[in-house]
Short mmCIF file of C-alpha atoms and ligand atoms in Angstrom, two decimals:
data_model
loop_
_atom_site.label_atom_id
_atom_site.label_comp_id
_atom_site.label_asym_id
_atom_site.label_seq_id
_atom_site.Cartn_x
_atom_site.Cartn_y
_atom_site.Cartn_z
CA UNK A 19 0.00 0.00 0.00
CA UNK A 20 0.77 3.53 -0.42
CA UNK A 21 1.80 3.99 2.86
CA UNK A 22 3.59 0.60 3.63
CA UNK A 23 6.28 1.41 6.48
CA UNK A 24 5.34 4.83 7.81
CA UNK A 25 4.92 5.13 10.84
CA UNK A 26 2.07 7.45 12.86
CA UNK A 27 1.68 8.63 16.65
CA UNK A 28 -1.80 9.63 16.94
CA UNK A 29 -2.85 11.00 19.80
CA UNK A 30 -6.30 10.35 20.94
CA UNK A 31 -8.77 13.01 19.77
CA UNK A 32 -12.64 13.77 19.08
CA UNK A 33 -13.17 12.78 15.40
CA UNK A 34 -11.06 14.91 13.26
CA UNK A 35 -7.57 14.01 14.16
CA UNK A 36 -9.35 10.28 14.60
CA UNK A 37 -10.43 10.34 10.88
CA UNK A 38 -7.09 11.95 9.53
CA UNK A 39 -5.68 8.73 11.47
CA UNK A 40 -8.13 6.59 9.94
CA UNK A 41 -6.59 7.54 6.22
CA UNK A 42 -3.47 6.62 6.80
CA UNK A 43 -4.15 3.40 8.15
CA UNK A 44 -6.18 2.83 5.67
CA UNK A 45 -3.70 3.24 3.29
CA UNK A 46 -1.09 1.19 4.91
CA UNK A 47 0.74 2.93 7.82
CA UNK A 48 1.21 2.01 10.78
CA UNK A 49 -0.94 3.97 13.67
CA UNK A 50 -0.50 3.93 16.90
CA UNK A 51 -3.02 5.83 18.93
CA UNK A 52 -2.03 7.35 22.30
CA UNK A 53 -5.00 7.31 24.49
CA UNK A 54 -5.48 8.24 28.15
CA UNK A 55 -4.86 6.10 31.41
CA UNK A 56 -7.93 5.29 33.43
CA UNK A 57 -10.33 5.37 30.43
CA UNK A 58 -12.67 2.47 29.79
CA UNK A 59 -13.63 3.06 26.37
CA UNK A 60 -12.05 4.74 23.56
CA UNK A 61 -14.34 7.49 21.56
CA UNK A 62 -12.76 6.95 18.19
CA UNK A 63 -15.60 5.71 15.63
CA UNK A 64 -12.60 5.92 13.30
CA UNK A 65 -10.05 3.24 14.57
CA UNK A 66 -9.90 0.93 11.61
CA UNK A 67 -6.34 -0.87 11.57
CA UNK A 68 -5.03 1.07 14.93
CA UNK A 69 -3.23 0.08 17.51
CA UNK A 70 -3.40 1.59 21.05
CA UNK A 71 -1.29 2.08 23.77
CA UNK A 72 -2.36 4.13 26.79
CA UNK A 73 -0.33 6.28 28.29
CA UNK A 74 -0.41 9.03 31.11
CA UNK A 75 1.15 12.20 29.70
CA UNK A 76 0.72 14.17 32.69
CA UNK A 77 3.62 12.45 34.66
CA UNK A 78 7.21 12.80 33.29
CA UNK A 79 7.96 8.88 32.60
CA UNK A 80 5.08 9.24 30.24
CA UNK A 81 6.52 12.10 28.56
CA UNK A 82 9.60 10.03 27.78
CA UNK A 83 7.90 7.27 26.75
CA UNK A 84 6.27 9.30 24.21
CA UNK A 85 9.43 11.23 23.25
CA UNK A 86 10.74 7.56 22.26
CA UNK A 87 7.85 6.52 20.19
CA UNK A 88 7.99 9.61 18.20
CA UNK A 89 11.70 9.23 17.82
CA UNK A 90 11.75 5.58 15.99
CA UNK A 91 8.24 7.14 13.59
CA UNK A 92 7.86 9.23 10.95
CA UNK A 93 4.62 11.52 12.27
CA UNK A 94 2.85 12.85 15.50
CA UNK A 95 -0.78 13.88 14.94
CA UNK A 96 -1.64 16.13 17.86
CA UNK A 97 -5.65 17.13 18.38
CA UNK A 98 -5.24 19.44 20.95
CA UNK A 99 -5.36 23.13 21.69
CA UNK A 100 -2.75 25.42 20.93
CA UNK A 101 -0.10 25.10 23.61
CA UNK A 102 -0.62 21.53 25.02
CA UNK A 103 2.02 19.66 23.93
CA UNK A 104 4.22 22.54 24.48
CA UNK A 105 2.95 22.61 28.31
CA UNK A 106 3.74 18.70 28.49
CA UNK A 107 7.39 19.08 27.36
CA UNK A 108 6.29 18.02 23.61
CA UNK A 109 6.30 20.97 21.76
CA UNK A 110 7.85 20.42 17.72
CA UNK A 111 11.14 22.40 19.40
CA UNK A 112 11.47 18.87 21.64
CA UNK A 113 10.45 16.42 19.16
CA UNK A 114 12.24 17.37 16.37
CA UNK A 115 15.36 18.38 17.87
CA UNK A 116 15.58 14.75 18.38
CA UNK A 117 14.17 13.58 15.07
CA UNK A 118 14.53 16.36 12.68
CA UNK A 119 13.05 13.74 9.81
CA UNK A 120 9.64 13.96 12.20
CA UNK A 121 6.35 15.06 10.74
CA UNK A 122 4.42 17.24 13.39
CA UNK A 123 0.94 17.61 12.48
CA UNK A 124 -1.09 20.16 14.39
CA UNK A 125 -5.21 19.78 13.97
CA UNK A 126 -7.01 22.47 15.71
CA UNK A 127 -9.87 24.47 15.20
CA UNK A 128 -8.22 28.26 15.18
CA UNK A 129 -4.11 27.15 13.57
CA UNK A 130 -1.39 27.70 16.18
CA UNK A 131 -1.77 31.71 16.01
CA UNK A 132 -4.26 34.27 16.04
CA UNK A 133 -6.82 35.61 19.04
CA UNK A 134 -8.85 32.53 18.79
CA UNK A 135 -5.82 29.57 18.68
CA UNK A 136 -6.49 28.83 22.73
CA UNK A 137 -10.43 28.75 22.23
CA UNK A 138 -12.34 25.88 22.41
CA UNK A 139 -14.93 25.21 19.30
CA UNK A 140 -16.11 22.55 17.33
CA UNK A 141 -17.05 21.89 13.59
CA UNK A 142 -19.91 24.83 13.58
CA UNK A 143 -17.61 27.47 15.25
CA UNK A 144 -14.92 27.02 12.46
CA UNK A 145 -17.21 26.44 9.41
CA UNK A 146 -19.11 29.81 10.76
CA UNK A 147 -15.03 31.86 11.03
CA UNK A 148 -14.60 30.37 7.39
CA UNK A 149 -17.32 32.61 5.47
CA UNK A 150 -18.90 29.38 4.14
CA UNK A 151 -21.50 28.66 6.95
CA UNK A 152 -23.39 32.39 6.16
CA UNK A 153 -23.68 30.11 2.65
CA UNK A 154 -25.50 27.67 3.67
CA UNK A 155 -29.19 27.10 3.99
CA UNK A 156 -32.91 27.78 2.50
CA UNK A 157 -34.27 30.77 1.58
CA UNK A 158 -35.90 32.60 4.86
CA UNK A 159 -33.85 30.14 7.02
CA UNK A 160 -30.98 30.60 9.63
CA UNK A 161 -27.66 28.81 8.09
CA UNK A 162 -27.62 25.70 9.54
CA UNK A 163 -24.26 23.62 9.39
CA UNK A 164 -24.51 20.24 7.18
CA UNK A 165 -23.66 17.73 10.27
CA UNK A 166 -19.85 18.42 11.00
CA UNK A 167 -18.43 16.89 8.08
CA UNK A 168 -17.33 20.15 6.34
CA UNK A 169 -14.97 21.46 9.03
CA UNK A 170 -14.18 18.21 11.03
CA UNK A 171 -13.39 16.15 8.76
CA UNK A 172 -12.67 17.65 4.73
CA UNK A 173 -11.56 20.78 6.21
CA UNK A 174 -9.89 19.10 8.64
CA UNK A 175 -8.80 15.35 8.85
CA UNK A 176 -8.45 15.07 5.19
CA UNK A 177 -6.87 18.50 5.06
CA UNK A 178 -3.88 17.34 7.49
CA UNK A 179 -4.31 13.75 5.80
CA UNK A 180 -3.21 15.81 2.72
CA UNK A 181 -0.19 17.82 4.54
CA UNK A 182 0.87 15.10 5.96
CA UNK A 183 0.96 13.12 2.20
CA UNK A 184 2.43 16.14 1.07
CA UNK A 185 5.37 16.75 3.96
CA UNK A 186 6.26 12.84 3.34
CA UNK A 187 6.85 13.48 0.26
CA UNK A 188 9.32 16.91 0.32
CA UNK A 189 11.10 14.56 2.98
CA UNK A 190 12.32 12.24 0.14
CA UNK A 191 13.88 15.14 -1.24
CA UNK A 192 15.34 17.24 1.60
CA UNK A 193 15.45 14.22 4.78
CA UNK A 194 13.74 16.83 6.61
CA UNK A 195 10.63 16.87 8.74
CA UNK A 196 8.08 19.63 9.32
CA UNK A 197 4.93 21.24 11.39
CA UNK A 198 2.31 21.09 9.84
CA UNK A 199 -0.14 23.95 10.94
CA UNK A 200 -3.61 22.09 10.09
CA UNK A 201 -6.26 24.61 10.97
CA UNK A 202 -10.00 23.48 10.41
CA UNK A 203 -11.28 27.30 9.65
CA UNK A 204 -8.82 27.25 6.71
CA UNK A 205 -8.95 23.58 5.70
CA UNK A 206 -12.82 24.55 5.39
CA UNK A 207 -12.73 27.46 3.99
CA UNK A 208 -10.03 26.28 1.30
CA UNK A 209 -12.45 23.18 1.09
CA UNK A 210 -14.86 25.92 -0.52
CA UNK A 211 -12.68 27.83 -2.58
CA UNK A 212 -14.64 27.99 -5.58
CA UNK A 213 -17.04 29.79 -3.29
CA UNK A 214 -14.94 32.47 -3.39
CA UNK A 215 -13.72 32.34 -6.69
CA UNK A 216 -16.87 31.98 -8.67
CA UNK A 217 -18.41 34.84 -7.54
CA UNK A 218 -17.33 36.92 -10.96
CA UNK A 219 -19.94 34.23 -12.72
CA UNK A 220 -22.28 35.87 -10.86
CA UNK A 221 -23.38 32.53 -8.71
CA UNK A 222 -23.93 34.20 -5.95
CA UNK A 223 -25.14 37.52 -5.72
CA UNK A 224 -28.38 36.71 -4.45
CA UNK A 225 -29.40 36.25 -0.87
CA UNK A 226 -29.14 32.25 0.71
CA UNK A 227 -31.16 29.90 -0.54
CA UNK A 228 -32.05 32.03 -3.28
CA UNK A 229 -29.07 31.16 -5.69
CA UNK A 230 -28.96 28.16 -8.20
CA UNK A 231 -26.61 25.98 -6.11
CA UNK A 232 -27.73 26.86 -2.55
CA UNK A 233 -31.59 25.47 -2.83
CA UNK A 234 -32.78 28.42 -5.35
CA UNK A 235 -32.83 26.71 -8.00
CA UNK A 236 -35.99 23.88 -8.61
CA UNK A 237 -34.15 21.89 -10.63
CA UNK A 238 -31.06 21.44 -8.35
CA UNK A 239 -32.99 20.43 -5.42
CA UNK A 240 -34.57 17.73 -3.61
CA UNK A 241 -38.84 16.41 -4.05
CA UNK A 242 -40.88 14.59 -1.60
CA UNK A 243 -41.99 11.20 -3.23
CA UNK A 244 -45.56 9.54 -2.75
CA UNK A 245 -43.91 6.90 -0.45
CA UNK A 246 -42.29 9.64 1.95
CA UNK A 247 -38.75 9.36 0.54
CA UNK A 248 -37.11 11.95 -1.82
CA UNK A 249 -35.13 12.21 -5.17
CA UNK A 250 -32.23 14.82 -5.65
CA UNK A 251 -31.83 16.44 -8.70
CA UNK A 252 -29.03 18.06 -10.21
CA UNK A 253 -30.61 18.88 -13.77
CA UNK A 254 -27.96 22.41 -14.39
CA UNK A 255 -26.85 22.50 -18.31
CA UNK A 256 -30.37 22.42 -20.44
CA UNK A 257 -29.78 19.47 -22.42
CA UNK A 258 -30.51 17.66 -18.92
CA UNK A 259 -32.85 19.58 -17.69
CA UNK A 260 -34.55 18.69 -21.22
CA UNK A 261 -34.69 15.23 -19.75
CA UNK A 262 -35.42 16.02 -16.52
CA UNK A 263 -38.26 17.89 -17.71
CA UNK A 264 -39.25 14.76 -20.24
CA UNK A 265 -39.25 12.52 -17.65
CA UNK A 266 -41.39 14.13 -15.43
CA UNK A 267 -43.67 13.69 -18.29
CA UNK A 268 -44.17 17.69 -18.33
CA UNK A 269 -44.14 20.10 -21.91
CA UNK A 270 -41.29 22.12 -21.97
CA UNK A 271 -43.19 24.65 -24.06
CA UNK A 272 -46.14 25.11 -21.36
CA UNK A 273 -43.52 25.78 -18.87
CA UNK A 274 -41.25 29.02 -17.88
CA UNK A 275 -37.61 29.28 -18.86
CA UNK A 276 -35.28 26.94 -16.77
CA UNK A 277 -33.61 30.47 -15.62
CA UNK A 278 -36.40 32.61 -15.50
CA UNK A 279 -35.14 33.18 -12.02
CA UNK A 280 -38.65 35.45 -10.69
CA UNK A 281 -40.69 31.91 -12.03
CA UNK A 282 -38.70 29.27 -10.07
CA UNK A 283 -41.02 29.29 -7.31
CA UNK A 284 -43.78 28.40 -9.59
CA UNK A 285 -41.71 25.86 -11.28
CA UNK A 286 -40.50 24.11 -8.02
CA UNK A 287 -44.39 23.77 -6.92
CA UNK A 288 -45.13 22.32 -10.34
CA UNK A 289 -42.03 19.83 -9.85
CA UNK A 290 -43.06 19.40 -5.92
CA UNK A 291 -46.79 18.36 -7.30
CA UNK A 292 -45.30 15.91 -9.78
CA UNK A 293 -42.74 14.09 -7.81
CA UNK A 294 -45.74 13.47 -5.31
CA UNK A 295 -47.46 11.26 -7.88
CA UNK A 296 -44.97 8.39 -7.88
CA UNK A 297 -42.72 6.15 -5.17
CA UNK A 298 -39.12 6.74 -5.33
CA UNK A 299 -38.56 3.08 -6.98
CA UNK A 300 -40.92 4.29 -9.23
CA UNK A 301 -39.18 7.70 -10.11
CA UNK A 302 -35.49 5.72 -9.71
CA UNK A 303 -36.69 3.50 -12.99
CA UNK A 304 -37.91 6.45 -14.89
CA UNK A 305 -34.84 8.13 -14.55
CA UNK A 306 -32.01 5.43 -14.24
CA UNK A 307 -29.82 5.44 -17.39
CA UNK A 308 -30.74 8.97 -18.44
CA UNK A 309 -28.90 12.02 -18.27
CA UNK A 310 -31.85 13.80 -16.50
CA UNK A 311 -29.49 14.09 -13.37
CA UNK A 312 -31.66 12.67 -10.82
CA UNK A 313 -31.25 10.37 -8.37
CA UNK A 314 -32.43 8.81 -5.20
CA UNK A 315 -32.22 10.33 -1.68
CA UNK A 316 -30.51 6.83 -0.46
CA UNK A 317 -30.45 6.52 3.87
CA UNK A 318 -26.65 5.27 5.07
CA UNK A 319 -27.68 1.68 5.91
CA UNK A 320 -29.39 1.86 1.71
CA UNK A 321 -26.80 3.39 0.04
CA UNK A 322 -24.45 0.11 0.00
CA UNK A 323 -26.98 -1.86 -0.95
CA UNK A 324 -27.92 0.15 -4.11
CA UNK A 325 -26.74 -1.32 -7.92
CA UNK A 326 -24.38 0.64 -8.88
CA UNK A 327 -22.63 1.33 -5.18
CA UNK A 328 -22.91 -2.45 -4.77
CA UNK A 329 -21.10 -3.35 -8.29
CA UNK A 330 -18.34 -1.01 -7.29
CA UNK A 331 -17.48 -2.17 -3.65
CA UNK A 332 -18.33 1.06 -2.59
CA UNK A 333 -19.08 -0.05 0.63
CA UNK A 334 -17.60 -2.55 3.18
CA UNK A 335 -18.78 -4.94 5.61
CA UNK A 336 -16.12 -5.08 8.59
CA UNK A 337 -15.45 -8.34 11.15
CA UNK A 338 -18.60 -7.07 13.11
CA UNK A 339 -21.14 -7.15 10.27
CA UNK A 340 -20.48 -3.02 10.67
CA UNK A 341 -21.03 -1.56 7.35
CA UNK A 342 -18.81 1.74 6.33
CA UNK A 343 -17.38 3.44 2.98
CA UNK A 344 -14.24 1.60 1.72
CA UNK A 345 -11.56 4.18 1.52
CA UNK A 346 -11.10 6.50 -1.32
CA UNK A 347 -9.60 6.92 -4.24
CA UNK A 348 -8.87 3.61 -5.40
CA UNK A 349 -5.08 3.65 -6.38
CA UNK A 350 -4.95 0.85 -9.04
CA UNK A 351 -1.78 -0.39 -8.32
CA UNK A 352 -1.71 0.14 -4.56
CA UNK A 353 -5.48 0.30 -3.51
CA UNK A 354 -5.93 0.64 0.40
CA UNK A 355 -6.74 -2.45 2.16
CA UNK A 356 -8.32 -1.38 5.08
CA UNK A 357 -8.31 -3.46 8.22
CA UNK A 358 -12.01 -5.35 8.63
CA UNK A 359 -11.10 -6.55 11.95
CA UNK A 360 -12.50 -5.21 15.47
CA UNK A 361 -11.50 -1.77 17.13
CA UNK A 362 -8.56 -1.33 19.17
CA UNK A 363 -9.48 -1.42 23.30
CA UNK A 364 -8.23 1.57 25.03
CA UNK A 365 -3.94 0.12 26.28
CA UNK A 366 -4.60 -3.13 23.92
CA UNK A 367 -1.67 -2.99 22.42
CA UNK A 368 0.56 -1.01 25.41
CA UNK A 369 3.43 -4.05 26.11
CA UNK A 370 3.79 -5.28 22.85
CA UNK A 371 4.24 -1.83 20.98
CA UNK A 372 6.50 -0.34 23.76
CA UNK A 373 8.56 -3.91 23.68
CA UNK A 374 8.89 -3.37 19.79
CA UNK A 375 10.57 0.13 20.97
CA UNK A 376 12.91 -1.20 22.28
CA UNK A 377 11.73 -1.13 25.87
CA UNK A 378 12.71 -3.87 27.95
CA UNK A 379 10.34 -6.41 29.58
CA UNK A 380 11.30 -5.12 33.33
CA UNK A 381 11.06 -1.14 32.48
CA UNK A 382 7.54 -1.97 31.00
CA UNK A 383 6.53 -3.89 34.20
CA UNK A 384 7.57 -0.62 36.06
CA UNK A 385 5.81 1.49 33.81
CA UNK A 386 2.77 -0.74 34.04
CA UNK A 387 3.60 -1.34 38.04
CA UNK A 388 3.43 2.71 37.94
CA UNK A 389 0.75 3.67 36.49
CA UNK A 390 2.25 4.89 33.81
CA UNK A 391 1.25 2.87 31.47
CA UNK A 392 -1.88 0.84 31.21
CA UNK A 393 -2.18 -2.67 29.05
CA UNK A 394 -5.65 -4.29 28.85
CA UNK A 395 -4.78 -7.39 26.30
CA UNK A 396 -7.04 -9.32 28.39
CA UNK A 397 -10.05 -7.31 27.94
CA UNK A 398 -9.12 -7.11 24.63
CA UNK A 399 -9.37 -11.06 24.17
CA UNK A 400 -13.12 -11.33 26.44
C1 LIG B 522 -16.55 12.65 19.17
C2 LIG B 522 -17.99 13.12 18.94
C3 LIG B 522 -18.05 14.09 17.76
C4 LIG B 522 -17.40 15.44 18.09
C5 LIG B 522 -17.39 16.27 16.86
C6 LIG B 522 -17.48 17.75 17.17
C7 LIG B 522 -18.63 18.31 16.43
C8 LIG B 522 -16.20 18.45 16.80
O1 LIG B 522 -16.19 19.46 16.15
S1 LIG B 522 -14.71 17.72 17.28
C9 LIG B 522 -13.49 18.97 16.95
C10 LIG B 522 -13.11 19.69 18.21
N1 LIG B 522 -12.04 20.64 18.02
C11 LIG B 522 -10.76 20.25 17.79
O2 LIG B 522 -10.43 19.09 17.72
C12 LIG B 522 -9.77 21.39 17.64
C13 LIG B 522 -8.50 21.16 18.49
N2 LIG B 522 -8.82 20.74 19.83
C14 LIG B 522 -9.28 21.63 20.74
O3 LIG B 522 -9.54 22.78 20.50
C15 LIG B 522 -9.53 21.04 22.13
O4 LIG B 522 -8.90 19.80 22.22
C16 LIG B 522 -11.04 20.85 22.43
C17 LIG B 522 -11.73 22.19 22.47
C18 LIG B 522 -11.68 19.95 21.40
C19 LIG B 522 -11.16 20.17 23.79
O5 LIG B 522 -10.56 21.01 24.76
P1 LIG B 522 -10.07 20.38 26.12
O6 LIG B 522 -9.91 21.48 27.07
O7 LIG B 522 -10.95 19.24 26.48
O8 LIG B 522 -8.67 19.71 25.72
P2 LIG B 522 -7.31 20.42 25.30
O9 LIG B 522 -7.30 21.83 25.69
O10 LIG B 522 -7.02 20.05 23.89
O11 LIG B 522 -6.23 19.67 26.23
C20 LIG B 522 -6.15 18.27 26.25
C21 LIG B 522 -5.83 17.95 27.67
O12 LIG B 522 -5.76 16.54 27.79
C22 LIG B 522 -4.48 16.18 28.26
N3 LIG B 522 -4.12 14.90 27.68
C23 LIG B 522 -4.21 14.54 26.38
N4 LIG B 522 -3.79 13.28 26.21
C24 LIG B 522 -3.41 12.84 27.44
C25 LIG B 522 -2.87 11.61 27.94
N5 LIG B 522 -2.64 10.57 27.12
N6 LIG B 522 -2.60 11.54 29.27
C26 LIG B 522 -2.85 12.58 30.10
N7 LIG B 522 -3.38 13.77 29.69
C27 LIG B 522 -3.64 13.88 28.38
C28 LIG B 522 -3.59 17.30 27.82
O13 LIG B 522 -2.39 17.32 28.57
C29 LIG B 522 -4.46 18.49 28.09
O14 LIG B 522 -4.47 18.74 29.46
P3 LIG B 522 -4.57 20.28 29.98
O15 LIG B 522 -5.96 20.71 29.67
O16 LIG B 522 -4.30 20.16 31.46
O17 LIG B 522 -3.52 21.05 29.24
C30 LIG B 522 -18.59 13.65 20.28
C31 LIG B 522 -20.01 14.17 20.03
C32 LIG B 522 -20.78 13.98 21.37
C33 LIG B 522 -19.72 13.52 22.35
C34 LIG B 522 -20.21 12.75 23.57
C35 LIG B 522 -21.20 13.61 24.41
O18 LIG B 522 -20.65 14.92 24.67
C36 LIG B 522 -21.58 12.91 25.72
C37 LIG B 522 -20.41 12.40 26.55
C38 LIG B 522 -19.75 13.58 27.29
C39 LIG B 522 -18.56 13.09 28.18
O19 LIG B 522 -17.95 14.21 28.81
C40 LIG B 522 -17.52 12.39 27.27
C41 LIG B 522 -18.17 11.21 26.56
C42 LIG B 522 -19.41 11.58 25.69
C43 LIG B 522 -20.06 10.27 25.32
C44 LIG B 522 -18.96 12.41 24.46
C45 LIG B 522 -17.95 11.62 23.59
C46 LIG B 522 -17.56 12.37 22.30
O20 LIG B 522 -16.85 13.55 22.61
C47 LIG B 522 -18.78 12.68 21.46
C48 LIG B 522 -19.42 11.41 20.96
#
């Protein structure tokens, strides 16, 4: 895989530092999450293919500890506030004085500088300081952030997956390690450049929810269908909104313009009524195959299950029976294989990762005999 031999420190976070973990291990390298002492169970969703050790960074044997795994890998992923890892004695100044090939990835809300870098926030708080959340939602409506996938995790764990790709790389080149300074406001906001950049085409000069790609426009919407579900559709250029339009069974010629912007409201009641006539099977047939751009509203435990998703692989089935997305892209010559089998238990993995760092069997026991270290292998195996 893509990834075969790096090596990752991730230190347990909330879900976007878990994801951007998640990618890597996906796509071959090997992660070791860093969890807490004293913690029962671990929060991250996203543990596919992780190990864990758990370790108490608040005393100064578990600082070196640390300092020892990050020496013998190739990144740190830290998910805390500016100025934590600094305060523990693990600041990038440390680490990579002592492995200047290290990559240091930062993943906060705020970046490491600015008024807000010590605040606390989550997804909403950093899609709202990127522009993009005043963008989204209907007409009349307040904006209302799309669950926390634009800031947590593609402005954010795929953003730092990204740097971290890209620092890997450079190191080929110069040996060298870097910070990265992953900061979810920007990795948003960059997420949704073309916001920005397409407003000369005049895309979005009306008010919310009154623009073509921001719920305005009927044909780039979604319709109730007789059975309660819903179809999207996405019918922009006119030679698909021709079909759209033919398979709704309408006449074109008894309708307004597609962009007669001041009759869209009339037009979306007129598609509203229609859609309302059929189930979403039914609609799903009609339109399958045709370039009318519509398609059904599919629920997560559907979308697997649906033709085309299904003759792709698009989704997997893990050790548990747990369905989830298979990684993405596909690489064709190294595809990731991710891991199907269970989650890592919080200090699963504590004696035989620190052993393969070159710990020996009696300075683990006094770790472990300390408090320092936790290892539940034995939970792990009930
Ligand atoms: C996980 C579910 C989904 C959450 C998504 C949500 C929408 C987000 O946006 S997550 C993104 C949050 N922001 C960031 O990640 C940006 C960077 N991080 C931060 O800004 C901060 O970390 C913070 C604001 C997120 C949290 O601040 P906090 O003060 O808590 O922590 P820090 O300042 O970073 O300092 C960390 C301290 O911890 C010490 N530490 C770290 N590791 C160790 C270690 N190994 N040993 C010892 N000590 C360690 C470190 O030294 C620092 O100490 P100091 O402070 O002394 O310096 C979640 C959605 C719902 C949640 C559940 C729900 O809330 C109910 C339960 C509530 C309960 O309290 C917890 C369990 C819940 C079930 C809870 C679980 C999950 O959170 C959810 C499911």
């Amino acid at each position: 895989m893509a990834l075969a031999g790096v090596r990752v420190i991730e230190l347990a976070g909330l879900a976007p530092a878990p994801f951007c973990g998640m990618i890597l291990s996906d796509f071959g390298a090997r992660v070791i999450r860093v969890d807490r002492t004293k913690v029962t169970m671990a929060m991250d969703a996203q543990a596919r293919g992780k190990q864990s050790v758990a370790l108490n960074l608040k005393s100064p044997q578990g600082v070196a500890v640390l300092k020892k795994l990050c020496l013998q890998s190739d990144i740190v992923l830290e998910p805390f506030r500016k100025g934590v890892m600094e305060k523990l004695g693990l600041g990038p100044e440390e680490l990579l004085k002592e492995n200047p090939r290290l990559i240091y990835a930062r993943l906060t809300g705020y970046g490491q500088s600015g008024s807000y870098a010590k605040s606390a926030g989550h997804d909403i708080n950093y899609l709202a300081m990127s522009g993009l959340l005043s963008m989204l939602g209907r007409s009349s409506e307040k904006p209302y952030a799309p669950l926390n996938l634009v800031a947590d995790f593609a402005g954010g764990g795929l953003m730092c997956a990204l740097g971290i790709v890209l620092a890997l790389l450079e190191r080929n080149e110069s040996g060298q390690g870097q910070i990265i300074d992953a900061s979810m406001v920007e990795g948003a906001a960059y997420v949704g450049s073309f916001m920005w950049k397409s407003r000369s085409l005049g895309l979005w000069n009306r008010p919310r929810g009154e623009n073509m790609l921001d719920s305005g426009a009927p044909f780039y919407d979604t319709y109730q269908t007789s059975d309660g579900k819903h179809m999207a559709v996405g019918a922009i250029e006119p030679q698909f909104y021709d079909h759209l339009i033919k398979g709704l069974g309408l006449d074109a010629a008894s309708l307004p313009a597609q962009m007669s912007i001041s009759d869209w409201t009339e037009l979306r009641r007129t598609f509203t009524q229609v859609f309302a006539q059929k189930t979403q099977a039914e609609w799903s047939r009609i339109f399958d195959g045709t370039d009318a751009c519509v398609t059904p509203v599919l629920p997560l435990d559907e979308a697997g299950s649906h033709p085309h998703n299904r003759e792709r692989g698009s989704f997997l089935k893990d050790a548990q029976g747990e369905v989830s997305p298979r990684p993405a892209p596909v690489l064709s010559r190294t595809p990731a294989r991710p891991c199907l089998s269970r989650d890592p238990v919080v200090g699963e993995h504590t004696r035989s990762v620190l052993g393969e760092y070159g710990f020996d069997p009696d300075h683990i026991e006094q770790l472990l005999s300390a408090g320092v270290v936790e290892c539940n292998e034995a939970k792990a195996r009930l």
